[in-house]
Short mmCIF file of C-alpha atoms and ligand atoms in Angstrom, two decimals:
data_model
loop_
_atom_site.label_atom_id
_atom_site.label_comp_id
_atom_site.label_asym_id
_atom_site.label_seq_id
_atom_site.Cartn_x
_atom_site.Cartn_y
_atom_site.Cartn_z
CA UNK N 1 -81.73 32.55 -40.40
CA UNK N 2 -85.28 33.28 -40.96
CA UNK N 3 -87.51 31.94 -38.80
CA UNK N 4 -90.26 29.30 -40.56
CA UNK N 5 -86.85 27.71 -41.98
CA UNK N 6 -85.70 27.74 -37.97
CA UNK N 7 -88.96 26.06 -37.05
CA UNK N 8 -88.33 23.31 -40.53
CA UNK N 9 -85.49 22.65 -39.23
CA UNK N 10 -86.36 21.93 -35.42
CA UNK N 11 -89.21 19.51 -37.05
CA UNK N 12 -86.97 17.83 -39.09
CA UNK N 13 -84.66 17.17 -35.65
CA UNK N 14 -87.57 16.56 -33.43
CA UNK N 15 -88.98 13.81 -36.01
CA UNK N 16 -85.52 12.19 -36.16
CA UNK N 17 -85.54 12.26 -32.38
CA UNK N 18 -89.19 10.74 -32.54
CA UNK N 19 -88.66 8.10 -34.93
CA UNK N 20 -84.50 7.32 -35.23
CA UNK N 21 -84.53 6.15 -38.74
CA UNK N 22 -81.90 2.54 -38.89
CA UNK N 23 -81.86 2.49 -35.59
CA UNK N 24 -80.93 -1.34 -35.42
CA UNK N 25 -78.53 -3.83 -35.04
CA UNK N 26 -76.81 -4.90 -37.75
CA UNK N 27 -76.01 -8.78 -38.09
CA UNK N 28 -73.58 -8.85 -41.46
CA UNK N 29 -71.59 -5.47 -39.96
CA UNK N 30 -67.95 -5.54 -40.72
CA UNK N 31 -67.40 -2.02 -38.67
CA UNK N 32 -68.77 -1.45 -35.47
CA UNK N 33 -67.52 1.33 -33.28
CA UNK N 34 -68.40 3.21 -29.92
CA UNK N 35 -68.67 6.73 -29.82
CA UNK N 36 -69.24 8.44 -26.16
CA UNK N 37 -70.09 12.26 -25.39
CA UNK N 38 -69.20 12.72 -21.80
CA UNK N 39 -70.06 16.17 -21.39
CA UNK N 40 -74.48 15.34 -22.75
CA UNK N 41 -74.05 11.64 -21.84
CA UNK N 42 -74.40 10.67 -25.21
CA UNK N 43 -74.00 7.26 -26.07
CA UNK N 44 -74.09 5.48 -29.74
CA UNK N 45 -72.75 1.79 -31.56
CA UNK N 46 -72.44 2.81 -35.47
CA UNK N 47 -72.77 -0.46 -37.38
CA UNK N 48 -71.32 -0.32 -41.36
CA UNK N 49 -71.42 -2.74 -43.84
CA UNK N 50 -68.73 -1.66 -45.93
CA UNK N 51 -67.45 -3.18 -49.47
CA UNK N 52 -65.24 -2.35 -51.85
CA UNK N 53 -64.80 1.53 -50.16
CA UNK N 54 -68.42 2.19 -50.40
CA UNK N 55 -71.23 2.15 -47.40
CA UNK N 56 -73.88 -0.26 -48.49
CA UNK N 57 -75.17 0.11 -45.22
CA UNK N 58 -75.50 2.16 -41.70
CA UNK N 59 -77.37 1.99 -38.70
CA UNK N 60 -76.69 2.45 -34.96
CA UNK N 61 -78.17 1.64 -31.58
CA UNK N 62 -77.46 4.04 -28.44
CA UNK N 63 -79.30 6.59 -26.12
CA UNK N 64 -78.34 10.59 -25.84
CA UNK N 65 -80.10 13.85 -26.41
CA UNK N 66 -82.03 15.09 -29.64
CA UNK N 67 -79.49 16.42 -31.06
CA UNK N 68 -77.10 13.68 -31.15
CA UNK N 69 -79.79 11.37 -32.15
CA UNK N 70 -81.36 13.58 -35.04
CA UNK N 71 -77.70 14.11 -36.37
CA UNK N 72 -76.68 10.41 -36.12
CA UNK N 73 -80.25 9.03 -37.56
CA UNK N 74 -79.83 11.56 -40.74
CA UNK N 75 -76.23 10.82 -40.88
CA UNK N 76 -77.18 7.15 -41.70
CA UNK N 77 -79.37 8.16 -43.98
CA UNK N 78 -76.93 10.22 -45.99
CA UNK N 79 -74.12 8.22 -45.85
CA UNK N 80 -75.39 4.80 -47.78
CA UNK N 81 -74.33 4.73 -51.03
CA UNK N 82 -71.24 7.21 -50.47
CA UNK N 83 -67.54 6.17 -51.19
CA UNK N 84 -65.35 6.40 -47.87
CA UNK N 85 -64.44 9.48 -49.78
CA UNK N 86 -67.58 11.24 -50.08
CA UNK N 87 -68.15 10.40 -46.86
CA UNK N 88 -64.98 12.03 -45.23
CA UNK N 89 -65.42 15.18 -47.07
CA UNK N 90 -69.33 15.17 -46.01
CA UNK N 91 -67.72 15.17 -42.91
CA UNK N 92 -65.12 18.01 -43.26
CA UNK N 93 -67.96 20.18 -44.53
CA UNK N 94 -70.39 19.31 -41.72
CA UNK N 95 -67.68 20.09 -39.32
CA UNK N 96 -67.56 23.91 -40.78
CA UNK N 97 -71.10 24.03 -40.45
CA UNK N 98 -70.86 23.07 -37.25
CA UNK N 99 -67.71 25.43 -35.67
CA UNK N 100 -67.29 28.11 -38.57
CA UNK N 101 -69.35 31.37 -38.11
CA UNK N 102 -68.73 32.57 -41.71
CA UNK N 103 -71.75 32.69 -43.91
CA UNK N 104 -69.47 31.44 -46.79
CA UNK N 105 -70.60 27.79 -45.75
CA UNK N 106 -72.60 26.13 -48.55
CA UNK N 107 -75.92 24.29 -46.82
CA UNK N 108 -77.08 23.40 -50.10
CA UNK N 109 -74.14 21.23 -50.84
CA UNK N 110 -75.23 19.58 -47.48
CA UNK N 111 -78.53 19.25 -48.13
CA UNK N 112 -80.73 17.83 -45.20
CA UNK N 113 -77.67 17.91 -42.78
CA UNK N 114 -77.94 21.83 -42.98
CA UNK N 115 -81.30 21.11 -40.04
CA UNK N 116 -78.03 20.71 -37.86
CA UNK N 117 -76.46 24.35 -38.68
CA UNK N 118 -78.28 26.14 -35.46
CA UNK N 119 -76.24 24.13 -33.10
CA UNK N 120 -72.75 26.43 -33.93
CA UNK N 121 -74.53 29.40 -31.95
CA UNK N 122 -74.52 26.85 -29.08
CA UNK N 123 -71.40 25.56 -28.56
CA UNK N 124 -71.83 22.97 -25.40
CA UNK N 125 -74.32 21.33 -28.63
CA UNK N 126 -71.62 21.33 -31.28
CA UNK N 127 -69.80 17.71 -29.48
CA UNK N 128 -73.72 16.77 -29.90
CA UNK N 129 -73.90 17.20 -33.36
CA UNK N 130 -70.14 15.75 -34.07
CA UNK N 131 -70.30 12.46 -32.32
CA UNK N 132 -71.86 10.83 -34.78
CA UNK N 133 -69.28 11.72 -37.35
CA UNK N 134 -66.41 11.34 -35.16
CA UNK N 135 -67.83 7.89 -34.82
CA UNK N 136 -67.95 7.56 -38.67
CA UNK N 137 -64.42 8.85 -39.07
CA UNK N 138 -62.82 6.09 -36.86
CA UNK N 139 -64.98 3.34 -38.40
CA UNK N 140 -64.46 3.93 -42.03
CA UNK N 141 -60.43 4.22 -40.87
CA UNK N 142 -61.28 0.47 -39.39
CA UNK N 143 -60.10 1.63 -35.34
CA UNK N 144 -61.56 -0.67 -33.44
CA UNK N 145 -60.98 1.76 -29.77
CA UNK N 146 -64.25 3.71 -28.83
CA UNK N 147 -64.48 7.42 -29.92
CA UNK N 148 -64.77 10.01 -26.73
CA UNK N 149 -65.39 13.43 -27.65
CA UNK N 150 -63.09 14.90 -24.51
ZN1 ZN X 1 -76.01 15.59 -26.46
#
């Protein structure tokens, strides 16, 4: 990766960090699940409003580490206005960003999500980056049981 689009992309996580964008509770939610990272201590509520199988809206409340906050505040952002579909295979391809090591991985087709790719050469990060989703995964499949990462 070359290295000014290294340092975009750590500004792009560090001003997520800064300022968590829909980072709220949300009163008219109709899915609200825990997700938990015990090995980071990472801790988030992901509130949907879902309706006829698309997101109108997403936001969260929690504490954990940049990471996990960067990639759940853009993953908020990104997933309003998505189909549970779209969604899930947003998912699938973040996950190969995330744990794959072939170059084949599109991060255009991911767009801002690809600020997140750096974490697969640090592997302890990787649950960091996932929670979020994981979290999104069990919500848009309506399970009601927090998400743990272990
Ligand atoms: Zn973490």
């Amino acid at each position: 990766m070359f290295e000014d689009l290294r340092d975009l992309y750590q500004e792009v996580i560090f001003d997520h960090n800064r300022n968590p964008r829909n980072f709220r509770v949300m009163e008219n939610a109709n899915r609200k699940v825990e997700g938990f990272n015990p090995l980071c201590g990472d801790r988030l509520t992901l509130y949907l409003n879902v309706e006829d199988g698309v997101i109108k809206d997403a936001s969260f409340q929690g504490s954990g580490c940049a990471i996990s906050t960067a990639s759940v505040s853009l993953m908020t952002e990104i997933v309003k206005g998505l189909t549970k579909q779209e969604a899930e295979q947003l998912f699938e391809k973040f996950r190969q960003m995330t744990t794959s090591d072939s170059e084949e991985i599109n991060l255009q087709a991911l767009g801002k999500l690809a600020v997140l790719a750096g974490v697969r050469e640090y592997p302890a990060r990787v649950k960091c980056a996932t929670l979020a989703w994981h979290t999104l995964d069990a919500a848009l499949k309506n399970e009601q049981k927090a998400v743990t990462t272990e």
